[in-house]
mmCIF file of C-alpha atoms and ligand atoms in Angstrom:
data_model
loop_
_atom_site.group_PDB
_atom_site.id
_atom_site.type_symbol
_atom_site.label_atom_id
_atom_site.label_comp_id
_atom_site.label_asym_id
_atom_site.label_seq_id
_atom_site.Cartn_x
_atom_site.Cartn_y
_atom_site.Cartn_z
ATOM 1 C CA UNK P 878 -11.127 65.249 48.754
ATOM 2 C CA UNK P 879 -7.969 66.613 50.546
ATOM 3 C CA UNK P 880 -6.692 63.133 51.493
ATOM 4 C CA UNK P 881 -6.896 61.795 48.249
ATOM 5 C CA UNK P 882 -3.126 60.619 46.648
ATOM 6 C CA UNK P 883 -2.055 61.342 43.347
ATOM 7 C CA UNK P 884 0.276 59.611 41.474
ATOM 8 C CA UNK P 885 2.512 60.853 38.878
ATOM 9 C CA UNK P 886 3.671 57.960 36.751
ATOM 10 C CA UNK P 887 6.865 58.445 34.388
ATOM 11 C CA UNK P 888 9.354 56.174 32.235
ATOM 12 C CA UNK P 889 12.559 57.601 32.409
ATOM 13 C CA UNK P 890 14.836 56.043 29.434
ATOM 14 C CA UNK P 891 18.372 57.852 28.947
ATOM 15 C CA UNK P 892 16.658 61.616 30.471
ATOM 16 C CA UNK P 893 19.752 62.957 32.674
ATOM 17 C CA UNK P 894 19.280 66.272 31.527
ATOM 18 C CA UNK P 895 15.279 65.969 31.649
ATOM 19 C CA UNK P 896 15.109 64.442 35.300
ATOM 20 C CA UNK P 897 15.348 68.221 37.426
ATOM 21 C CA UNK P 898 13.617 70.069 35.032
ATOM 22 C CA UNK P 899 10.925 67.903 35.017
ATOM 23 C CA UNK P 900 10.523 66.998 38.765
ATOM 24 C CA UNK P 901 10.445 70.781 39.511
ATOM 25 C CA UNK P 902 7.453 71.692 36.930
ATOM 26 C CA UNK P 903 5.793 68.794 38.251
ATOM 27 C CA UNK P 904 6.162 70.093 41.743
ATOM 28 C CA UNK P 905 5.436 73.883 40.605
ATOM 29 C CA UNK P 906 1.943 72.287 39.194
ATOM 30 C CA UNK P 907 0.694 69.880 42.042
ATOM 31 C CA UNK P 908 1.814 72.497 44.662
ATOM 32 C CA UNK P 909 -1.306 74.140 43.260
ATOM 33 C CA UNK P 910 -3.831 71.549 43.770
ATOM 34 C CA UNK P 911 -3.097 71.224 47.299
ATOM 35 C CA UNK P 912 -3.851 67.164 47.552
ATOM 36 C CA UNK P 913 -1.127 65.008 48.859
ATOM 37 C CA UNK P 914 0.919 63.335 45.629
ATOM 38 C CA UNK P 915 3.887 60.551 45.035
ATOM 39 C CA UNK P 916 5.698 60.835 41.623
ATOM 40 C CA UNK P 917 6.933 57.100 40.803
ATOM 41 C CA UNK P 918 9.918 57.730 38.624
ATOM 42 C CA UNK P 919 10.211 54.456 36.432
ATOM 43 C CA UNK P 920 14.400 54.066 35.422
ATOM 44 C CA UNK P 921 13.763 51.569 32.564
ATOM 45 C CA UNK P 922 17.231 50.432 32.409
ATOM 46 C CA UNK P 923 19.227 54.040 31.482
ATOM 47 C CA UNK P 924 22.898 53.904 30.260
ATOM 48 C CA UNK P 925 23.227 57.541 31.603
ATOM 49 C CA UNK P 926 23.229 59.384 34.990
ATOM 50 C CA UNK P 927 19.356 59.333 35.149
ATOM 51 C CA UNK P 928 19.411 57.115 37.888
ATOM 52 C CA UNK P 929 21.884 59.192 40.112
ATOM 53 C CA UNK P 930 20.147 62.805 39.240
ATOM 54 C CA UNK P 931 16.516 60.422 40.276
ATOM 55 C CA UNK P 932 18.444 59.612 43.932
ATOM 56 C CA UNK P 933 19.460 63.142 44.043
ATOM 57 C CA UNK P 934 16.163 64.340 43.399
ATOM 58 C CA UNK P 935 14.772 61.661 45.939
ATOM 59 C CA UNK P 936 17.194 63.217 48.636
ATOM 60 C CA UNK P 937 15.332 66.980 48.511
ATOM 61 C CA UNK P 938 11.606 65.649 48.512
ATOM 62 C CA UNK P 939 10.036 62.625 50.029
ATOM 63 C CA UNK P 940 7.042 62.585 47.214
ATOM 64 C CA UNK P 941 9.602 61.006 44.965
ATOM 65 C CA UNK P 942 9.504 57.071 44.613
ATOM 66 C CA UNK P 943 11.875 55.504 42.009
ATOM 67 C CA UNK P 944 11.236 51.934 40.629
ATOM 68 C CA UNK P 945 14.561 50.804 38.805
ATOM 69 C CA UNK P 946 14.012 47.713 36.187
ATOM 70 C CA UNK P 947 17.107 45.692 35.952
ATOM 71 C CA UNK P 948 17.248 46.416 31.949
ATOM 72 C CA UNK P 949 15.584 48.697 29.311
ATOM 73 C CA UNK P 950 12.134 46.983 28.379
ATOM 74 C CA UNK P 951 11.006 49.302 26.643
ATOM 75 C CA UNK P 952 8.333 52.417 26.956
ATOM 76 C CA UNK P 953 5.268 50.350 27.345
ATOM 77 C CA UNK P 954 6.877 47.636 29.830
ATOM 78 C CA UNK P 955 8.224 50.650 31.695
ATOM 79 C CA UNK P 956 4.792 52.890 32.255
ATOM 80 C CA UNK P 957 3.190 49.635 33.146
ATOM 81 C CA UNK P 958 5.846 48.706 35.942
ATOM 82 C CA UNK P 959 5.064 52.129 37.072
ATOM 83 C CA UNK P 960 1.221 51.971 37.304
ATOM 84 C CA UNK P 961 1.593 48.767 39.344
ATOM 85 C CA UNK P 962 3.659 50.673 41.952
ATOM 86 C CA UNK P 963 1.587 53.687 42.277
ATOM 87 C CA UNK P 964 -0.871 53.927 45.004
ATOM 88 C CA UNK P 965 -2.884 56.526 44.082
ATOM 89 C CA UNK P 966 -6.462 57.324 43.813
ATOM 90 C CA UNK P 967 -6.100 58.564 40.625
ATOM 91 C CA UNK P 968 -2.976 57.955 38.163
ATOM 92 C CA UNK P 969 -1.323 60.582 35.574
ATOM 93 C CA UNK P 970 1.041 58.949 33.345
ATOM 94 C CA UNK P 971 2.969 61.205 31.220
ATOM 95 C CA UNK P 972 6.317 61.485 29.466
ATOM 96 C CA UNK P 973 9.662 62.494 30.993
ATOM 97 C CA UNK P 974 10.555 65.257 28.076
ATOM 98 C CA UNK P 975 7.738 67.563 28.806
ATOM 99 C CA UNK P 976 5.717 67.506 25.627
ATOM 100 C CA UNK P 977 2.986 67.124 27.401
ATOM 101 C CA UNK P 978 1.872 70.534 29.351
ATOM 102 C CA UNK P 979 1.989 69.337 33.294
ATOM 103 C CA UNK P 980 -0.431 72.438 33.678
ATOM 104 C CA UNK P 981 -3.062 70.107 32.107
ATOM 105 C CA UNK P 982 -3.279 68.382 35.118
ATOM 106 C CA UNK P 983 -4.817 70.744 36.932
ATOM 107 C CA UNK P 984 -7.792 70.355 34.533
ATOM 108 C CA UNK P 985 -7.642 66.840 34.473
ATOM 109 C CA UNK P 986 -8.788 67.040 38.286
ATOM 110 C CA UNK P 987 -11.479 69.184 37.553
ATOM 111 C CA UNK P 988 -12.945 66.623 35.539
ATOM 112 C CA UNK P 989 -12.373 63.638 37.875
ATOM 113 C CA UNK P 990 -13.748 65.823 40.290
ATOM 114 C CA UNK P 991 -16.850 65.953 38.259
ATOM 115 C CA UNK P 992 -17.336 62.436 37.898
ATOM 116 C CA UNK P 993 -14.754 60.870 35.381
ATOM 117 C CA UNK P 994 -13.384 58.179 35.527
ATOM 118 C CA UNK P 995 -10.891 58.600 32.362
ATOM 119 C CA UNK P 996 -9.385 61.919 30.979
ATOM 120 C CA UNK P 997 -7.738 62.043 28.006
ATOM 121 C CA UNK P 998 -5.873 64.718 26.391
ATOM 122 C CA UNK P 999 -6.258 64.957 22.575
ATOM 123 C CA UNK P 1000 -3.374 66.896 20.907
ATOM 124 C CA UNK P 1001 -5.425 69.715 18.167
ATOM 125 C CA UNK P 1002 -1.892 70.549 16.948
ATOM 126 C CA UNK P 1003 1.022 68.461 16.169
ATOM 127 C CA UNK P 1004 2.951 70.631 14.302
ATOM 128 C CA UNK P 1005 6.359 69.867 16.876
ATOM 129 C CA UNK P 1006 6.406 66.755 15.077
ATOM 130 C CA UNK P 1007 8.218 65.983 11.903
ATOM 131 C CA UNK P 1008 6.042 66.064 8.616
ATOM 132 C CA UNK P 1009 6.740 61.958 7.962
ATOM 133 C CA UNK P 1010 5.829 61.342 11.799
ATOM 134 C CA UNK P 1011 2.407 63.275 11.476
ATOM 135 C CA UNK P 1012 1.421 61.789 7.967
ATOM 136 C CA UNK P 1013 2.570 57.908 9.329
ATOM 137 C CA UNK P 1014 0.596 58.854 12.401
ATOM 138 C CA UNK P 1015 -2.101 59.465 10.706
ATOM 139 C CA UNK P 1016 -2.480 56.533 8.914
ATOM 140 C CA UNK P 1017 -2.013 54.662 11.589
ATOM 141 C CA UNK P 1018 -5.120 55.733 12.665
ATOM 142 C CA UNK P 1019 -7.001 55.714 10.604
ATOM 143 C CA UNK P 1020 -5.903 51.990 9.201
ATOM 144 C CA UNK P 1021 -5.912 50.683 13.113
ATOM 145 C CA UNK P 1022 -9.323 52.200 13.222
ATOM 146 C CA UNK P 1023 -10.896 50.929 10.443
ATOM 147 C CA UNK P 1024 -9.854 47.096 11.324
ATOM 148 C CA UNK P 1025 -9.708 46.534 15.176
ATOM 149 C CA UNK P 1026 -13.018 46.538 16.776
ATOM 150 C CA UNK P 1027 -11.340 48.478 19.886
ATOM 151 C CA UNK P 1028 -11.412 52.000 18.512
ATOM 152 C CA UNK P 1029 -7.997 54.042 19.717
ATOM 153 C CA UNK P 1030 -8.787 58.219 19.670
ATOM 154 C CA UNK P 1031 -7.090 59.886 17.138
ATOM 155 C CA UNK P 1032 -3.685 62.178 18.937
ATOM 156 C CA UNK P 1033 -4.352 61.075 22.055
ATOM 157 C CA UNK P 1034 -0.737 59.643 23.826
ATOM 158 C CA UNK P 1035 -0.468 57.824 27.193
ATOM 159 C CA UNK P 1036 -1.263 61.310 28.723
ATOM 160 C CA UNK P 1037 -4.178 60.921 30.546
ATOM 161 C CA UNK P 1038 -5.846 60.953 33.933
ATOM 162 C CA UNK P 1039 -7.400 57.386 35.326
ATOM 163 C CA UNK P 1040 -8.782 56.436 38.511
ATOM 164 C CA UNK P 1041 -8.075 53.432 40.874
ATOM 165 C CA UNK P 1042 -10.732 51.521 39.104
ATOM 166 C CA UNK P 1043 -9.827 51.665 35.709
ATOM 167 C CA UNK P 1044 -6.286 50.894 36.998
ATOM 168 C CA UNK P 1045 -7.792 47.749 38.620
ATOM 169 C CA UNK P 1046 -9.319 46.867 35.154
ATOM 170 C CA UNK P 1047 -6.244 47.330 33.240
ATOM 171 C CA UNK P 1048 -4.070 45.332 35.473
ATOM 172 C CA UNK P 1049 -6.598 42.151 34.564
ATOM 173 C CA UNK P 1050 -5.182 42.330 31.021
ATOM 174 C CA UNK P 1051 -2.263 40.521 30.806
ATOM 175 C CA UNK P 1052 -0.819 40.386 27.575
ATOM 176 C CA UNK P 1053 2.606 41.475 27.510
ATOM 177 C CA UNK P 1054 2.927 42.768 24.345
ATOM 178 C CA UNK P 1055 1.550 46.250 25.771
ATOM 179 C CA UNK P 1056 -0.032 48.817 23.795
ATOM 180 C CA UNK P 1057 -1.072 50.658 25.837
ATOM 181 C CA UNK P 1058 -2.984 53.100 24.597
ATOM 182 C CA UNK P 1059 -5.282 50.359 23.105
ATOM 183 C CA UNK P 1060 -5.516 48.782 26.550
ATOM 184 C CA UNK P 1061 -6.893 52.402 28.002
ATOM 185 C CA UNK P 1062 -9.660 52.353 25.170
ATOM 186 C CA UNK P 1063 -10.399 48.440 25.629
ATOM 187 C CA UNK P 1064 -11.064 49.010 29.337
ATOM 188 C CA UNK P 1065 -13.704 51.656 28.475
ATOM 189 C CA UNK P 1066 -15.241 53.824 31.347
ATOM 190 C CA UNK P 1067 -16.939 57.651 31.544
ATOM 191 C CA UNK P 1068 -14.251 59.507 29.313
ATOM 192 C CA UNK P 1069 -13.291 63.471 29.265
ATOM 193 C CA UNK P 1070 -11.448 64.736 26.477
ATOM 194 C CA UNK P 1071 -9.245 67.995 26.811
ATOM 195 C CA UNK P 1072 -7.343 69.595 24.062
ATOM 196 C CA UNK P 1073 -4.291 70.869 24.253
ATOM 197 C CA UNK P 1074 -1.086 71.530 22.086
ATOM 198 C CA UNK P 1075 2.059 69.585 21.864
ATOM 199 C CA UNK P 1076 4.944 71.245 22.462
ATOM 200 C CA UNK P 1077 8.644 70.260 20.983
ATOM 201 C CA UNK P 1078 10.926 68.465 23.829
ATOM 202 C CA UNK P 1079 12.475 70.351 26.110
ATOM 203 C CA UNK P 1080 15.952 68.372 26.067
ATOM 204 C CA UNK P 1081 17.085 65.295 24.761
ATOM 205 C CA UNK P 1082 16.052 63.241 22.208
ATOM 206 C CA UNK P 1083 13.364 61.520 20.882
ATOM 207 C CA UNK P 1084 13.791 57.354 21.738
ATOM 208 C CA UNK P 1085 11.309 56.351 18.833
ATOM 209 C CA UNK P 1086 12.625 55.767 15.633
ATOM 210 C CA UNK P 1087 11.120 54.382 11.956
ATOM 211 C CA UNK P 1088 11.843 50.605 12.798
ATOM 212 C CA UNK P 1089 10.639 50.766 16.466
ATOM 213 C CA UNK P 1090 7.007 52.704 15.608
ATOM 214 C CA UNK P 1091 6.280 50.322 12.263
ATOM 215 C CA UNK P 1092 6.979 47.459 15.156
ATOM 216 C CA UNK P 1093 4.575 49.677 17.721
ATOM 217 C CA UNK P 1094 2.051 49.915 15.104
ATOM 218 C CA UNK P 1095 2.006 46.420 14.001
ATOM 219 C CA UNK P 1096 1.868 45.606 17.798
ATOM 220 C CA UNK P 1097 -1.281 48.035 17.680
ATOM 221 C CA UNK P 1098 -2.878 46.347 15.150
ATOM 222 C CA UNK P 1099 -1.974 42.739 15.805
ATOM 223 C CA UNK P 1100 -3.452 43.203 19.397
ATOM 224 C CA UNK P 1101 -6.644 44.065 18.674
ATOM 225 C CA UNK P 1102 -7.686 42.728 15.276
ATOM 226 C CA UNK P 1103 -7.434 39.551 13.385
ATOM 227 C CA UNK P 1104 -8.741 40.851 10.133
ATOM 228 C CA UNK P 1105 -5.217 40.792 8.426
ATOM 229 C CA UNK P 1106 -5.462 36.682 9.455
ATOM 230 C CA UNK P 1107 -9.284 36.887 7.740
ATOM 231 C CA UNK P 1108 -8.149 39.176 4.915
ATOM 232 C CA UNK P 1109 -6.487 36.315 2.696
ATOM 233 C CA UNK P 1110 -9.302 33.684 2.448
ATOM 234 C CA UNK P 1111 -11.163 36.431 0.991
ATOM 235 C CA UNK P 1112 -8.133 37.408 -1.317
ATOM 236 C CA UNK P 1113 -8.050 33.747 -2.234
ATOM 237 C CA UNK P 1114 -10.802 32.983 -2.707
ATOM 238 C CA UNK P 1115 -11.410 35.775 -5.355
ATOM 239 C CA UNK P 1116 -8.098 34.963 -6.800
ATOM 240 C CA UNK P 1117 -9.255 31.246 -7.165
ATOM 241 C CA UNK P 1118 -12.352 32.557 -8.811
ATOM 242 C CA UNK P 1119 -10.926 34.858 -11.519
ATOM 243 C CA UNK P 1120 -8.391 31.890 -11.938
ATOM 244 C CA UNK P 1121 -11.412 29.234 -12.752
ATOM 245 C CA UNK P 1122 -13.184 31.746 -15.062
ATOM 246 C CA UNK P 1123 -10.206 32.480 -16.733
ATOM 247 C CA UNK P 1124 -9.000 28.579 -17.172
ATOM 248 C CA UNK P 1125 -12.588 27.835 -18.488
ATOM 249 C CA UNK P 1126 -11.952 30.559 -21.334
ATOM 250 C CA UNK P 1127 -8.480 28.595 -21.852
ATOM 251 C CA UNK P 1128 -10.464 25.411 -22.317
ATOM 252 C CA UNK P 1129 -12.900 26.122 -24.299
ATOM 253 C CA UNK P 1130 -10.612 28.145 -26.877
ATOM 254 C CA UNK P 1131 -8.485 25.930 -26.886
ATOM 255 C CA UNK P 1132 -11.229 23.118 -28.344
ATOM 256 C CA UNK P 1133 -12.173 25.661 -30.585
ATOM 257 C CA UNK P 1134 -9.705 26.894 -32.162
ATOM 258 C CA UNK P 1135 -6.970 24.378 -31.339
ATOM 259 C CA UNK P 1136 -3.773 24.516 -29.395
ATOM 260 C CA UNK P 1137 -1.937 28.097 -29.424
ATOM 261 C CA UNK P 1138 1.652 27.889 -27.860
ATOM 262 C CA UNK P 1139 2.609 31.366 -26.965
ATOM 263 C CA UNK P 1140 1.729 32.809 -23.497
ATOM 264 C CA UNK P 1141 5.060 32.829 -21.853
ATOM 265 C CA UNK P 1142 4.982 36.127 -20.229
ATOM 266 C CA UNK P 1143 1.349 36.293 -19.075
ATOM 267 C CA UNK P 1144 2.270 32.561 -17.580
ATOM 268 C CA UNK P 1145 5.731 33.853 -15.691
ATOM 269 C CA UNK P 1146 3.807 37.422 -14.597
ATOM 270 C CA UNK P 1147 0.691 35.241 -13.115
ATOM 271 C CA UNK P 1148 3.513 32.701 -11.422
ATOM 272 C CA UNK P 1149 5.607 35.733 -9.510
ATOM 273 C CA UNK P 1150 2.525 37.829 -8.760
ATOM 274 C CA UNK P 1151 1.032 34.857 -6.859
ATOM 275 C CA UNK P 1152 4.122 33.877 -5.634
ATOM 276 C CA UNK P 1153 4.616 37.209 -4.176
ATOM 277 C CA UNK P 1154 0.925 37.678 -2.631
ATOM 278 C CA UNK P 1155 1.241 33.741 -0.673
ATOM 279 C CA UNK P 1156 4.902 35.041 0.715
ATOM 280 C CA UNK P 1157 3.296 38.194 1.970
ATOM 281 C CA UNK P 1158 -0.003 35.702 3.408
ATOM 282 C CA UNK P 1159 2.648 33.641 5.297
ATOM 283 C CA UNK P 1160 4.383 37.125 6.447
ATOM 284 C CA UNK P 1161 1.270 38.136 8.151
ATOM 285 C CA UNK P 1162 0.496 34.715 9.317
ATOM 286 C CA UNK P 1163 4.457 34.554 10.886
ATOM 287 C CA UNK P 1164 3.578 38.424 12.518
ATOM 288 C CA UNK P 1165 0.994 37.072 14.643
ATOM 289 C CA UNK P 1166 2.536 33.355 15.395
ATOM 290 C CA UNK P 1167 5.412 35.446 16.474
ATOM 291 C CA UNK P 1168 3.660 37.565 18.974
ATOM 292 C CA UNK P 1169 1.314 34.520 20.151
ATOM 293 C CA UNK P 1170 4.952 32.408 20.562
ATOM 294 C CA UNK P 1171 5.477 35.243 22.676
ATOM 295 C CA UNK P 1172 2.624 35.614 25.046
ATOM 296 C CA UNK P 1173 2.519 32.043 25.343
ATOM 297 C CA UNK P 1174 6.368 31.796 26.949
ATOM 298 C CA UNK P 1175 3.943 34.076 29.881
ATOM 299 C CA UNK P 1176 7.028 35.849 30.767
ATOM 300 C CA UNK P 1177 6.769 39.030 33.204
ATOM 301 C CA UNK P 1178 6.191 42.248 31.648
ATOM 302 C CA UNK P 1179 8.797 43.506 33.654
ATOM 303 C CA UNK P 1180 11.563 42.994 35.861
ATOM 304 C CA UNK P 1181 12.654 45.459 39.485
ATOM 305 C CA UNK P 1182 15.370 45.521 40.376
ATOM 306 C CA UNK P 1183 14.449 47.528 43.775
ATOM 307 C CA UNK P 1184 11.816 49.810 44.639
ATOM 308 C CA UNK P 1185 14.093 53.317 46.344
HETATM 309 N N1 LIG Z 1157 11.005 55.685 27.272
HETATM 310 C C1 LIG Z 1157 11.225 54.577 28.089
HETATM 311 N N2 LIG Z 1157 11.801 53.448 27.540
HETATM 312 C C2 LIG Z 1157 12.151 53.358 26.237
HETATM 313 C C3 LIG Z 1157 11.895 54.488 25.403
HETATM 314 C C4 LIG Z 1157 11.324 55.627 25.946
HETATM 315 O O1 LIG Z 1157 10.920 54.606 29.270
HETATM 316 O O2 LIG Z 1157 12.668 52.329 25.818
HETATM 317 C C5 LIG Z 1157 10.395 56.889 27.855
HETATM 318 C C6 LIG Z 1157 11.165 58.187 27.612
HETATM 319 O O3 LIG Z 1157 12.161 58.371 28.585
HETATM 320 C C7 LIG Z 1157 10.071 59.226 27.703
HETATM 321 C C8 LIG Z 1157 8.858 58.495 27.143
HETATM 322 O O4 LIG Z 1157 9.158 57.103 27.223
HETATM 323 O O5 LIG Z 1157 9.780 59.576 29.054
HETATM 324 C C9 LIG Z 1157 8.542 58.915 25.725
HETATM 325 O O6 LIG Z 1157 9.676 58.778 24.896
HETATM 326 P P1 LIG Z 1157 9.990 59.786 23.721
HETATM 327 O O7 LIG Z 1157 9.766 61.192 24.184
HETATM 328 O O8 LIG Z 1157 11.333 59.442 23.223
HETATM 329 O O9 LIG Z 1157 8.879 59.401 22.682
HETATM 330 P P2 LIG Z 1157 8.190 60.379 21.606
HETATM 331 O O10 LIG Z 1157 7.604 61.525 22.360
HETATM 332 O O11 LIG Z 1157 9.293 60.798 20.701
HETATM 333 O O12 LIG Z 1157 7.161 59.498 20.968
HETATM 334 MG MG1 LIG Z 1158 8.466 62.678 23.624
#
């Protein structure tokens, strides 16, 4: 299998003082494997010297390919212009800050090399994460899980080894909201799982924070279920049910025992609690007729500038 390429696939977003340290640990691993190799360096639109330390790097070692987008489009935009320059036979995407062990790799093969087609790595420990990350991570999961038909594994990032085929696959989906990691589970195919612990980042910092991953989860969930579209007949229809058992009671009392005037506050709490529960309806409603307003424009995911 000597003449088969690898490709290394990484987003690079503001990592000047990640780019050496992490070109040389990749090198120090895939020395090891002996199989030929091409790292594509994605430069989604850095305000810092990444770029120039990426040419530098370029300059010592041929393996290096750098695909620079003409703006920052984000993580997902970013991996995805980088899997559609790679030209391997099998495709590692992982992150520029080294939370993810490059050793791994080395075991990845050992699976492809025993038939896989996809190998994931599942993180057993997150404890380099802050305590609000894990906990929202969590329920992510578990929420995502429960609603979308297209089950994501629990811990498991963008890490992960994939052959030329599932590549193929993934490029036929072309939404360009990306989430990716849903994509990789949609696609399917014979799956390894290896465990592994995350570590804390080597340098820099972290590019994620509260306001982008709510807007990456609801991207998650929006992309592969419609349940929260589903969810409010059902809500309204029980509403409308207690409502008619409860105006029948009205009724009837009422010829019973005659009219009775007081009632104000029930009347005002019923009139703001619905009032709230149709504004949140049309809030879910304007989530997804955002994102299909969106898609439907069919703008490119992505934009190069050039290929160096
Ligand atoms: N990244 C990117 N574009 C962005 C944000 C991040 O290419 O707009 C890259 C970043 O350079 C890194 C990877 O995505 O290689 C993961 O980012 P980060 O480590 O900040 O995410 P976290 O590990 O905190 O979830
Ligand atoms: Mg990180």
């Amino acid at each position: 299998m000597n003449h088969q390429l690898i490709s290394i696939v990484c987003p690079f977003f503001n990592e000047q003082e990640m780019v050496s340290i992490f070109i040389n640990e990749i090198y120090k691993i895939l020395n090891q494997t002996h199989k030929s190799f091409e790292i594509v360096c994605v430069n989604d639109g850095s305000t810092d010297s990444t770029l120039e330390q990426l040419l530098l790097e370029k300059k010592k070692r041929k393996e290096i390919k750098i695909v620079n987008l003409s703006r920052n489009f984000g993580k997902e935009a970013a991996l995805t212009a980088g899997l559609d320059s790679s030209k391997g036979d099998v495709i590692i995407p992982i992150d520029a800050d080294l939370q993810d062990p490059p050793e791994l790799m080395l075991r990845f093969l050992e699976y492809w090399e025993k038939g896989y087609e996809v190998v994931l790595a599942k993180r057993n420990d997150r404890s380099s994460d802050s305590l609000s990350k894990r906990i929202t991570a969590k329920m992510f999961y578990k929420v995502h899980n429960i609603i979308s038909t297209t089950k994501v594994p629990e811990n498991v990032g963008d890490y992960r080894l994939i052959t030329r085929k599932v590549l193929q696959s993934l490029q036929k989906l072309p939404e360009s909201q990306r989430f990716m990691k849903g994509l990789f589970a949609w696609v399917g195919y014979k799956t390894a799982i290896v465990e592994y612990r995350r570590d804390e980042r080597k340098a820099g910092c972290t590019k994620f924070n509260g306001w982008k991953l709510w807007n990456f989860a609801l991207d998650g969930i929006t992309s592969f279920s419609t349940i929260l579209l589903s969810f409010w007949l059902y809500l309204g229809a029980a509403i409308a049910s207690v409502a008619f058992i409860y105006g029948s009671f009205i009724v009837i009392k009422t010829l019973v025992l005659g009219v009775d005037v007081p009632g104000y506050a029930s009347l005002l709490t019923i009139i703001l609690f619905m009032g709230g529960i149709q504004i949140i309806g049309i809030g879910v409603l304007g989530e997804y007729i955002g994102r299909l307003y969106i898609e439907s424009k069919g703008r490119p995911i992505y934009i190069i500038d050039e290929i160096l």
